[in-house]
């Protein structure tokens, strides 16, 4: 029902309600549903009336117990965030408390639970509907799937027998083969337009008519043919003339055409504009030489050489009707000569030097145009008559003269140019010893600020056997230069010292004298040692050995008690000096630094390496006197005797060391056990090791040596106890854990070895060596899958471990090794183990050059690993030359490696106890094929 309570009557069929004619309901506001507020005008409410008192009305309503009207419901203070303005049945309370909120939360949880119970059924139903839809409406690809699978069995003959598709278009196609008749006039006009006239009609328009009775008919085709014949004859005559002067080269004609530069319209336009501008410059200022030169070069670029050569000549010439333009500019004369032939250029330069007799450039250009040295010399001598003070001319004439003539010319040159040092030095080189000294003395007086004169004088004295004179000349020279106000540049003088060393023959005395005088110039006292060491290292990098030796000598004279300087000087002598010089240096070093153990050990080692065992013993005896409590010296004395198979002497030395409390260290007890092991005395070795463990319980090498002793004797239980005792005291010692696990593995207890390594990883987390041992244990037990799984965990635990990545590359199947190597290089690009593994991969693929480069990189990154040198040598043995193999061995001997899994296994074997490093290297090469 409507608001008035009356049901509206239905309309007859076909009639529509005119809503615009209906009366709006009371209280209707247009757009209120869209948020419009509406407004009221005076015409809506009628005449003005006093507004009722709202407060009194509300108060009266409350007092009467009546329900508030609509205005009360619109009060903003009664708005509820949950229910809005319409409070509903809860409007009587007016408060939404915690109990209401808790009730709502309970109902929300109930609804969520019911939704979860229906979720599985709803999803199952949706899945069934989707499958049914796909079954009823399959894709085209799925409809032909079975047919496409059968296409794999179709033979090639049937494929080739498939006919080409034809044109089966049902629609009609347009036919374009329709013909339209052409009028005869159109055909005749086209024929007349394309025709070629071969004769001239005398009576036709534009023809000739002569007084003769009949007209003359001219055949134009014949005239063209005759013209071509005449041109051909002329070309043949020119190219095959009797005089032999061929103007046209028939064979190179096309080549000449290719050399012609075709210019675009833009370039031609630019050339025209530039020509116009330069013409304006020349006309405005005819004496402006750069304008003439620019105009000439423009014409040269444009290809008009005749005009280009005429412009500079016009600029520097005198004509009857013209005044002198710019003959005093030498650039104009040089440009004019350049654009002319050689003969014309000589004539132009002759007029040029007549106009400008003091121009050195013109004289030098005139000399260059001459062909013979005599002609050049004549021109230069004539130039020197006019310009005797030109050093450039003197140098040019001396260069093309004989030695005697050059000496005479230089004698005259130093008179004309006394301030030029190069002329004095050149004259001194050409003179004999006595005359050269006189020349240099005159040069010193003429140019007192020149350091080159003093250095040359020092070299002169040294070259003539006066080795002591440089030590006198250089200090005098530096003092004289300082007196004359010359600033002593330390770097420049050091470079001159290096140049003196590298000259032929080398001037070592001059080099040392220069370094001695200037190396300390301008250096702060507190920075002297650091600066001098840096200078010496720089000189060594540049190959200036004598300069570096002189710097070290001066530094040692200032700091004789610094053992670091003595060590660096000794390393220099070892690398670039002789054994005698090294021995003399070390002798002097131990005198100045008697407490420096390293210097005594270096001296003894050099004696021993040279084969002088007695000399090494004497050095160590003297070292004992100076350093009686030094462990290093005791062990060095033991090593000398042990390496020379003097076991009794070595045992005696170690016994004395054990009795001397300051020298009785763990290493001394370990070396004592090694002597007994070498002698085969297992009982004495066990006693020494047990006593050493009692004294030094945390020295892990004693524990591992005791375990290895029991293993060699076959006492597995005793070895197991020794390893367990060592692990108990040294939980962080990885070799002990690995040795104990290998013992269990060799005994057949792979599970126990696996458990030991796992326990070790718990005690020492993130240790790559333990992970690697575990992986290799699984691989030796033929558990490839377990090894790969362990390797994956290891790389997660130690992602930057080079040995782990190298083992990963070696474990991978051959097709996957390349990708594994790429991953390894991304993680640790400069790790030598990864580099060596990649080199082995290249070696396996027969990429010789790349493998050699990567092996070289590996031994450069870490030369102390003997395994890399063994792989490198084996590679060169297979693919390299004898010279390359020898080069690897020399580098190996210089590196003296001491580490590497295979290297230590072979080097510590009793069979290699006293072998040379080269022999051990070859044994490691043979060991490369064995399993680790």
XYZ file of N, CA and C in Angstrom, residues 563-785:
669
model
N 117.159 -5.119 11.725
C 117.277 -6.423 11.054
C 116.356 -6.525 9.839
N 115.252 -5.740 9.806
C 114.362 -5.790 8.641
C 115.068 -5.290 7.393
N 115.916 -4.262 7.542
C 116.664 -3.759 6.383
C 117.697 -4.790 5.942
N 118.360 -5.442 6.917
C 119.332 -6.478 6.555
C 118.649 -7.628 5.813
N 117.446 -7.992 6.265
C 116.727 -9.082 5.601
C 116.376 -8.721 4.161
N 115.901 -7.501 3.947
C 115.558 -7.099 2.581
C 116.791 -7.008 1.704
N 117.874 -6.510 2.265
C 119.113 -6.456 1.485
C 119.600 -7.863 1.154
N 119.454 -8.802 2.106
C 119.842 -10.187 1.844
C 118.961 -10.824 0.772
N 117.673 -10.531 0.809
C 116.784 -11.055 -0.235
C 117.151 -10.502 -1.604
N 117.561 -9.230 -1.646
C 118.012 -8.646 -2.915
C 119.252 -9.354 -3.431
N 120.210 -9.588 -2.549
C 121.430 -10.273 -2.983
C 121.148 -11.712 -3.400
N 120.198 -12.346 -2.706
C 119.861 -13.722 -3.079
C 119.200 -13.784 -4.441
N 118.389 -12.762 -4.769
C 117.664 -12.764 -6.045
C 118.528 -12.280 -7.201
N 119.406 -11.286 -6.958
C 120.141 -10.677 -8.072
C 121.639 -10.634 -7.875
N 122.124 -11.080 -6.736
C 123.565 -11.026 -6.484
C 124.221 -12.385 -6.579
N 125.427 -12.448 -6.069
C 126.192 -13.695 -6.079
C 126.214 -14.281 -4.668
N 126.671 -15.528 -4.564
C 126.762 -16.160 -3.246
C 127.796 -15.453 -2.369
N 128.861 -14.982 -2.981
C 129.896 -14.293 -2.214
C 129.362 -12.989 -1.623
N 128.642 -12.211 -2.443
C 128.102 -10.952 -1.927
C 127.050 -11.207 -0.841
N 126.231 -12.255 -1.006
C 125.231 -12.582 0.012
C 125.897 -13.025 1.305
N 126.955 -13.851 1.193
C 127.641 -14.312 2.391
C 128.306 -13.141 3.123
N 128.904 -12.228 2.360
C 129.540 -11.058 2.983
C 128.502 -10.184 3.678
N 127.355 -10.007 3.038
C 126.306 -9.186 3.637
C 125.783 -9.816 4.930
N 125.535 -11.134 4.919
C 125.029 -11.791 6.117
C 126.059 -11.804 7.238
N 127.328 -11.936 6.877
C 128.378 -11.852 7.895
C 128.345 -10.495 8.590
N 128.226 -9.462 7.800
C 128.147 -8.122 8.370
C 126.851 -7.946 9.164
N 125.762 -8.574 8.696
C 124.468 -8.423 9.371
C 124.499 -9.026 10.771
N 125.068 -10.248 10.910
C 125.095 -10.874 12.238
C 126.043 -10.161 13.184
N 126.979 -9.403 12.648
C 127.846 -8.611 13.517
C 127.104 -7.420 14.100
N 126.248 -6.797 13.287
C 125.489 -5.647 13.766
C 124.251 -6.066 14.559
N 123.684 -7.242 14.229
C 122.460 -7.717 14.915
C 122.702 -9.129 15.428
N 123.503 -9.285 16.479
C 123.829 -10.653 16.947
C 122.645 -11.383 17.563
N 121.602 -10.663 17.992
C 120.444 -11.309 18.604
C 119.362 -11.663 17.596
N 119.568 -11.327 16.341
C 118.566 -11.612 15.306
C 118.733 -13.055 14.842
N 117.858 -13.932 15.296
C 117.971 -15.351 14.950
C 117.817 -15.585 13.454
N 116.916 -14.809 12.830
C 116.634 -15.040 11.424
C 117.863 -14.793 10.562
N 118.705 -13.842 10.952
C 119.912 -13.568 10.169
C 120.922 -14.705 10.311
N 121.064 -15.246 11.517
C 121.945 -16.409 11.699
C 121.444 -17.602 10.891
N 120.134 -17.804 10.923
C 119.576 -18.947 10.192
C 119.743 -18.770 8.684
N 119.590 -17.531 8.190
C 119.798 -17.295 6.760
C 121.242 -17.563 6.370
N 122.172 -17.114 7.218
C 123.587 -17.344 6.912
C 123.907 -18.831 6.899
N 123.397 -19.563 7.887
C 123.662 -21.004 7.929
C 122.999 -21.727 6.764
N 121.802 -21.323 6.423
C 121.100 -21.980 5.315
C 121.822 -21.761 3.991
N 122.317 -20.563 3.761
C 123.027 -20.306 2.510
C 124.305 -21.119 2.431
N 124.967 -21.269 3.577
C 126.167 -22.121 3.589
C 125.799 -23.562 3.272
N 124.695 -24.019 3.867
C 124.281 -25.409 3.655
C 123.827 -25.647 2.227
N 123.075 -24.688 1.647
C 122.618 -24.849 0.268
C 123.773 -24.849 -0.718
N 124.830 -24.136 -0.411
C 125.997 -24.110 -1.303
C 126.864 -25.349 -1.125
N 126.492 -26.235 -0.192
C 127.256 -27.470 0.022
C 128.323 -27.368 1.084
N 128.451 -26.235 1.726
C 129.471 -26.037 2.760
C 128.863 -26.382 4.119
N 128.822 -27.677 4.444
C 128.221 -28.114 5.705
C 129.062 -27.637 6.878
N 130.370 -27.684 6.728
C 131.241 -27.231 7.814
C 131.043 -25.751 8.088
N 130.882 -24.967 7.038
C 130.627 -23.543 7.229
C 129.298 -23.292 7.930
N 128.285 -24.081 7.585
C 126.994 -23.940 8.260
C 127.120 -24.282 9.733
N 127.906 -25.335 10.050
C 128.103 -25.703 11.455
C 128.819 -24.598 12.221
N 129.802 -24.018 11.593
C 130.547 -22.947 12.281
C 129.652 -21.739 12.537
N 128.807 -21.417 11.562
C 127.888 -20.295 11.760
C 126.939 -20.584 12.906
N 126.399 -21.814 12.967
C 125.460 -22.150 14.030
C 126.157 -22.228 15.394
N 127.420 -22.653 15.412
C 128.163 -22.648 16.678
C 128.308 -21.231 17.196
N 128.641 -20.326 16.314
C 128.742 -18.930 16.731
C 127.381 -18.396 17.166
N 126.323 -18.847 16.477
C 124.979 -18.416 16.860
C 124.603 -18.954 18.233
N 125.059 -20.200 18.588
C 124.795 -20.750 19.923
C 125.412 -19.875 21.004
N 126.605 -19.361 20.702
C 127.284 -18.516 21.688
C 126.487 -17.234 21.919
N 125.956 -16.649 20.845
C 125.226 -15.396 20.973
C 123.785 -15.609 21.462
N 123.168 -16.770 21.118
C 121.759 -17.013 21.460
C 121.634 -18.424 22.030
N 122.034 -18.644 23.248
C 122.013 -20.026 23.781
C 120.606 -20.549 24.056
N 119.626 -19.694 24.193
C 118.271 -20.133 24.517
C 117.333 -20.151 23.314
N 117.860 -20.041 22.116
C 117.020 -19.944 20.926
C 116.619 -21.341 20.433
N 115.333 -21.592 20.410
C 114.831 -22.864 19.885
C 115.131 -23.008 18.400
N 114.979 -21.908 17.634
C 115.193 -21.952 16.189
C 116.620 -22.367 15.846
N 117.585 -21.877 16.600
C 118.979 -22.214 16.293
C 119.255 -23.678 16.639
N 118.714 -24.169 17.761
C 118.859 -25.590 18.087
C 118.277 -26.463 16.974
N 117.079 -26.113 16.513
C 116.442 -26.925 15.470
C 117.173 -26.797 14.139
N 117.751 -25.619 13.862
C 118.522 -25.476 12.627
C 119.762 -26.352 12.659
N 120.425 -26.409 13.810
C 121.589 -27.299 13.937
C 121.174 -28.757 13.777
N 120.025 -29.116 14.357
C 119.519 -30.484 14.178
C 119.238 -30.767 12.703
N 118.631 -29.804 11.993
C 118.269 -30.036 10.596
C 119.501 -30.249 9.727
N 120.570 -29.497 10.011
C 121.804 -29.667 9.227
C 122.322 -31.088 9.363
N 122.329 -31.598 10.573
C 122.832 -32.962 10.791
C 121.837 -33.998 10.277
N 120.549 -33.749 10.463
C 119.546 -34.728 10.057
C 119.487 -34.857 8.539
N 119.545 -33.724 7.830
C 119.488 -33.789 6.371
C 120.742 -34.394 5.765
N 121.834 -34.375 6.507
C 123.064 -35.001 6.018
C 123.242 -36.417 6.574
N 122.132 -37.006 7.093
C 122.099 -38.391 7.578
C 123.041 -38.622 8.758
N 123.361 -37.577 9.501
C 124.171 -37.715 10.716
C 123.207 -37.847 11.902
N 122.621 -39.060 12.053
C 121.598 -39.250 13.076
C 122.169 -39.162 14.488
N 123.370 -39.659 14.695
C 123.956 -39.608 16.044
C 124.202 -38.168 16.468
N 124.731 -37.348 15.545
C 124.970 -35.952 15.884
C 123.633 -35.230 16.114
N 122.631 -35.545 15.275
C 121.320 -34.916 15.451
C 120.705 -35.325 16.785
N 120.839 -36.628 17.172
C 120.296 -37.097 18.448
C 120.992 -36.417 19.617
N 122.298 -36.207 19.491
C 123.061 -35.562 20.559
C 122.650 -34.102 20.726
N 122.451 -33.412 19.607
C 122.037 -32.009 19.681
C 120.672 -31.889 20.344
N 119.742 -32.750 19.985
C 118.407 -32.681 20.569
C 118.417 -33.081 22.039
N 119.279 -34.005 22.387
C 119.377 -34.383 23.796
C 119.864 -33.198 24.629
N 120.852 -32.466 24.114
C 121.320 -31.267 24.819
C 120.218 -30.221 24.907
N 119.444 -30.096 23.830
C 118.351 -29.120 23.837
C 117.289 -29.492 24.852
N 116.990 -30.813 25.007
C 115.981 -31.227 25.989
C 116.467 -31.009 27.417
N 117.776 -31.090 27.601
C 118.322 -30.862 28.933
C 118.398 -29.386 29.278
N 118.423 -28.534 28.247
C 118.488 -27.081 28.471
C 117.065 -26.553 28.597
N 116.603 -26.154 29.763
C 115.177 -25.829 29.964
C 114.619 -24.785 28.995
N 115.313 -23.670 28.715
C 114.684 -22.714 27.785
C 114.492 -23.269 26.376
N 115.319 -24.241 25.980
C 115.214 -24.807 24.634
C 114.404 -26.082 24.591
N 113.996 -26.602 25.743
C 113.231 -27.849 25.792
C 111.760 -27.541 25.511
N 111.433 -27.441 24.247
C 110.080 -27.106 23.822
C 109.408 -28.320 23.202
N 108.139 -28.151 22.871
C 107.383 -29.257 22.267
C 107.956 -29.643 20.915
N 108.412 -28.658 20.149
C 108.988 -28.972 18.841
C 110.264 -29.779 18.978
N 111.067 -29.504 20.013
C 112.298 -30.271 20.229
C 111.975 -31.725 20.532
N 110.956 -31.979 21.361
C 110.546 -33.358 21.639
C 109.989 -34.027 20.382
N 109.262 -33.286 19.570
C 108.736 -33.863 18.336
C 109.871 -34.245 17.392
N 110.873 -33.351 17.237
C 112.009 -33.669 16.360
C 112.804 -34.851 16.905
N 112.880 -34.966 18.237
C 113.574 -36.121 18.825
C 112.877 -37.422 18.456
N 111.556 -37.420 18.486
C 110.811 -38.609 18.073
C 111.013 -38.901 16.590
N 111.127 -37.848 15.777
C 111.364 -38.065 14.350
C 112.713 -38.731 14.098
N 113.730 -38.354 14.879
C 115.043 -38.996 14.736
C 114.954 -40.476 15.072
N 114.249 -40.828 16.136
C 114.115 -42.241 16.500
C 113.294 -42.999 15.468
N 112.283 -42.336 14.902
C 111.516 -42.996 13.837
C 112.392 -43.258 12.629
N 113.272 -42.316 12.308
C 114.183 -42.506 11.179
C 115.165 -43.634 11.454
N 115.573 -43.748 12.733
C 116.516 -44.807 13.095
C 115.833 -46.162 13.263
N 114.490 -46.197 13.310
C 113.767 -47.454 13.440
C 113.601 -47.911 14.870
N 113.875 -47.042 15.831
C 113.755 -47.405 17.247
C 112.354 -47.060 17.719
N 111.415 -48.013 17.590
C 110.017 -47.739 17.926
C 109.838 -47.530 19.429
N 110.578 -48.309 20.247
C 110.432 -48.162 21.688
C 110.887 -46.794 22.175
N 112.049 -46.340 21.685
C 112.545 -45.020 22.086
C 111.606 -43.925 21.595
N 111.066 -44.128 20.422
C 110.131 -43.136 19.889
C 108.879 -43.046 20.751
N 108.348 -44.217 21.200
C 107.157 -44.210 22.033
C 107.436 -43.532 23.379
N 108.593 -43.798 23.930
C 108.934 -43.176 25.211
C 109.031 -41.656 25.075
N 109.690 -41.214 23.997
C 109.821 -39.769 23.802
C 108.460 -39.124 23.601
N 107.598 -39.781 22.841
C 106.286 -39.194 22.583
C 105.442 -39.164 23.853
N 105.492 -40.225 24.630
C 104.705 -40.241 25.865
C 105.210 -39.196 26.849
N 106.559 -39.059 26.953
C 107.105 -38.034 27.838
C 106.769 -36.635 27.337
N 106.823 -36.471 26.009
C 106.466 -35.168 25.445
C 105.000 -34.833 25.690
N 104.116 -35.843 25.598
C 102.689 -35.595 25.851
C 102.466 -35.270 27.326
N 103.250 -35.920 28.185
C 103.109 -35.602 29.610
C 103.506 -34.159 29.908
N 104.542 -33.677 29.195
C 105.004 -32.311 29.434
C 104.150 -31.275 28.676
N 103.752 -31.659 27.481
C 102.993 -30.718 26.635
C 101.705 -31.418 26.173
N 100.718 -31.534 27.050
C 99.516 -32.326 26.705
C 98.645 -31.687 25.624
N 98.822 -30.423 25.339
C 97.969 -29.755 24.359
C 98.688 -29.529 23.018
N 99.822 -30.171 22.845
C 100.507 -30.104 21.553
C 100.038 -31.283 20.714
N 99.132 -31.018 19.734
C 98.418 -32.090 19.060
C 99.307 -32.958 18.178
N 100.425 -32.416 17.714
C 101.281 -33.215 16.822
C 101.867 -34.422 17.545
N 102.149 -34.284 18.830
C 102.667 -35.440 19.578
C 101.605 -36.540 19.653
N 100.360 -36.177 19.877
C 99.277 -37.178 19.929
C 99.135 -37.896 18.586
N 99.157 -37.130 17.502
C 98.937 -37.753 16.191
C 100.132 -38.618 15.793
N 101.350 -38.215 16.222
C 102.528 -39.051 15.931
C 102.471 -40.353 16.723
N 101.967 -40.295 17.937
C 101.834 -41.527 18.724
C 100.792 -42.449 18.101
N 99.688 -41.882 17.641
C 98.695 -42.710 16.975
C 99.224 -43.324 15.692
N 99.971 -42.574 14.925
C 100.550 -43.124 13.688
C 101.577 -44.206 13.990
N 102.338 -44.024 15.074
C 103.297 -45.074 15.473
C 102.569 -46.377 15.786
N 101.498 -46.299 16.558
C 100.762 -47.517 16.890
C 100.108 -48.122 15.648
N 99.681 -47.310 14.721
C 99.130 -47.844 13.465
C 100.181 -48.594 12.675
N 101.396 -48.026 12.596
C 102.457 -48.715 11.852
C 102.802 -50.058 12.492
N 102.686 -50.109 13.825
C 103.008 -51.357 14.523
C 101.831 -52.325 14.551
N 100.650 -51.900 14.044
C 99.492 -52.777 13.997
C 98.663 -52.780 15.261
N 98.914 -51.866 16.166
C 98.148 -51.795 17.413
C 96.980 -50.830 17.212
N 95.896 -51.355 16.669
C 94.764 -50.487 16.356
C 94.120 -49.928 17.616
N 94.009 -50.760 18.663
C 93.377 -50.287 19.892
C 94.216 -49.191 20.546
N 95.540 -49.395 20.579
C 96.414 -48.371 21.166
C 96.350 -47.076 20.353
N 96.301 -47.194 19.009
C 96.181 -46.004 18.163
C 94.866 -45.297 18.426
N 93.794 -46.094 18.589
C 92.485 -45.498 18.865
C 92.495 -44.744 20.191
N 93.173 -45.308 21.190
C 93.276 -44.635 22.488
C 94.106 -43.350 22.390
N 95.190 -43.417 21.590
C 96.032 -42.223 21.426
C 95.249 -41.101 20.763
N 94.487 -41.430 19.718
C 93.687 -40.401 19.047
C 92.605 -39.860 19.975
N 91.989 -40.765 20.758
C 90.925 -40.322 21.664
C 91.472 -39.382 22.732
N 92.684 -39.704 23.249
C 93.293 -38.817 24.250
C 93.623 -37.449 23.642
N 94.099 -37.475 22.414
C 94.402 -36.199 21.760
C 93.157 -35.374 21.495
N 92.079 -36.036 21.067
C 90.832 -35.314 20.791
C 90.252 -34.742 22.075
N 90.408 -35.497 23.172
C 89.874 -35.018 24.437
C 90.540 -33.718 24.872
N 91.854 -33.604 24.590
C 92.577 -32.401 25.003
C 92.547 -31.311 23.930
N 92.399 -31.689 22.691
C 92.440 -30.709 21.581
C 91.191 -30.907 20.723
N 90.071 -30.408 21.208
C 88.820 -30.594 20.482
C 88.803 -29.860 19.145
N 89.560 -28.801 19.030
C 89.553 -28.020 17.793
C 90.627 -28.443 16.812
N 91.294 -29.564 17.064
C 92.335 -30.056 16.156
C 91.690 -30.947 15.094
N 91.555 -30.424 13.896
C 90.881 -31.151 12.812
C 91.675 -32.377 12.360
N 93.014 -32.308 12.201
C 93.747 -33.522 11.776
C 93.560 -34.705 12.709
N 93.404 -34.460 14.024
C 93.179 -35.583 14.939
C 91.838 -36.258 14.653
N 90.785 -35.477 14.472
C 89.478 -36.057 14.133
C 89.555 -36.847 12.828
N 90.202 -36.280 11.821
C 90.273 -36.952 10.517
C 91.083 -38.241 10.617
N 92.204 -38.195 11.360
C 93.027 -39.405 11.503
C 92.277 -40.507 12.239
N 91.524 -40.126 13.272
C 90.737 -41.129 13.997
C 89.666 -41.741 13.094
N 89.024 -40.912 12.275
C 88.004 -41.438 11.363
C 88.623 -42.352 10.308
N 89.803 -41.995 9.796
C 90.455 -42.865 8.796
C 90.859 -44.197 9.423
N 91.256 -44.167 10.705
C 91.592 -45.421 11.376
C 90.372 -46.338 11.429
N 89.219 -45.801 11.792
C 88.008 -46.618 11.840
C 87.611 -47.087 10.446
N 87.793 -46.227 9.458
C 87.435 -46.611 8.086
C 88.320 -47.742 7.587
N 89.626 -47.664 7.876
C 90.521 -48.745 7.443
C 90.227 -50.042 8.189
N 89.692 -49.894 9.381
C 89.322 -51.100 10.134
C 87.971 -51.665 9.702
N 87.294 -51.025 8.764
C 86.016 -51.502 8.268
C 84.818 -50.918 8.973
N 85.011 -50.036 9.931
C 83.907 -49.437 10.679
C 83.533 -48.091 10.047
N 82.902 -48.148 8.877
C 82.546 -46.912 8.187
C 81.508 -46.131 8.981
N 80.595 -46.837 9.621
C 79.562 -46.158 10.406
C 80.185 -45.395 11.573
N 81.182 -46.009 12.222
C 81.840 -45.319 13.328
C 82.641 -44.117 12.834
N 83.284 -44.267 11.675
C 84.007 -43.126 11.095
C 83.050 -42.001 10.767
N 81.877 -42.362 10.234
C 80.874 -41.357 9.922
C 80.401 -40.647 11.191
N 80.230 -41.412 12.263
C 79.787 -40.816 13.525
C 80.853 -39.897 14.111
N 82.131 -40.300 14.005
C 83.214 -39.447 14.500
C 83.249 -38.108 13.770
N 83.113 -38.158 12.457
C 83.150 -36.917 11.677
C 81.934 -36.045 11.974
N 80.797 -36.672 12.200
C 79.612 -35.879 12.550
C 79.777 -35.216 13.912
N 80.363 -35.965 14.866
C 80.635 -35.386 16.176
C 81.646 -34.237 16.057
N 82.638 -34.419 15.170
C 83.623 -33.353 14.967
C 82.966 -32.103 14.392
N 81.994 -32.278 13.505
C 81.315 -31.115 12.927
C 80.467 -30.398 13.976
N 79.929 -31.152 14.919
C 79.180 -30.504 15.998
C 80.101 -29.693 16.901
N 81.298 -30.239 17.164
C 82.250 -29.512 18.010
C 82.917 -28.356 17.262
N 83.070 -28.496 15.952
C 83.732 -27.468 15.136
C 82.832 -27.121 13.948
N 81.821 -26.296 14.161
C 80.888 -25.992 13.048
C 81.554 -25.146 11.968
N 80.953 -25.301 10.773
C 81.392 -24.517 9.613
C 82.871 -24.752 9.300
N 83.299 -25.996 9.362
C 84.676 -26.357 9.036
C 84.676 -27.137 7.722
N 85.259 -26.568 6.697
C 85.232 -27.188 5.369
C 86.049 -28.469 5.322
N 87.131 -28.543 6.096
C 87.970 -29.742 6.066
C 87.220 -30.964 6.585
N 86.408 -30.785 7.616
C 85.622 -31.910 8.139
C 84.545 -32.341 7.150
N 83.892 -31.372 6.516
C 82.900 -31.724 5.489
C 83.557 -32.490 4.341
N 84.729 -32.042 3.930
C 85.418 -32.705 2.826
C 85.807 -34.131 3.206
N 86.266 -34.331 4.447
C 86.610 -35.687 4.891
C 85.377 -36.587 4.912
N 84.240 -36.043 5.341
C 83.014 -36.843 5.370
C 82.568 -37.232 3.965
N 82.648 -36.293 3.028
C 82.254 -36.584 1.653
C 83.151 -37.667 1.058
N 84.445 -37.555 1.277
C 85.377 -38.545 0.723
C 85.180 -39.908 1.381
N 84.806 -39.914 2.645
C 84.510 -41.199 3.305
C 83.349 -41.898 2.616
N 82.301 -41.163 2.292
C 81.163 -41.767 1.602
C 81.542 -42.219 0.197
N 82.365 -41.424 -0.485
C 82.762 -41.817 -1.847
C 83.631 -43.066 -1.827
N 84.528 -43.183 -0.836
C 85.353 -44.401 -0.740
C 84.516 -45.624 -0.385
N 83.397 -45.388 0.303
C 82.487 -46.495 0.636
C 81.478 -46.774 -0.475
N 81.670 -46.139 -1.658
C 80.805 -46.329 -2.828
C 79.392 -45.818 -2.584
N 79.240 -44.846 -1.688
C 77.934 -44.233 -1.430
C 77.874 -42.891 -2.166
N 77.658 -42.989 -3.472
C 77.701 -41.779 -4.290
C 76.568 -40.812 -3.912
N 75.383 -41.330 -3.727
C 74.244 -40.470 -3.386
C 74.451 -39.775 -2.041
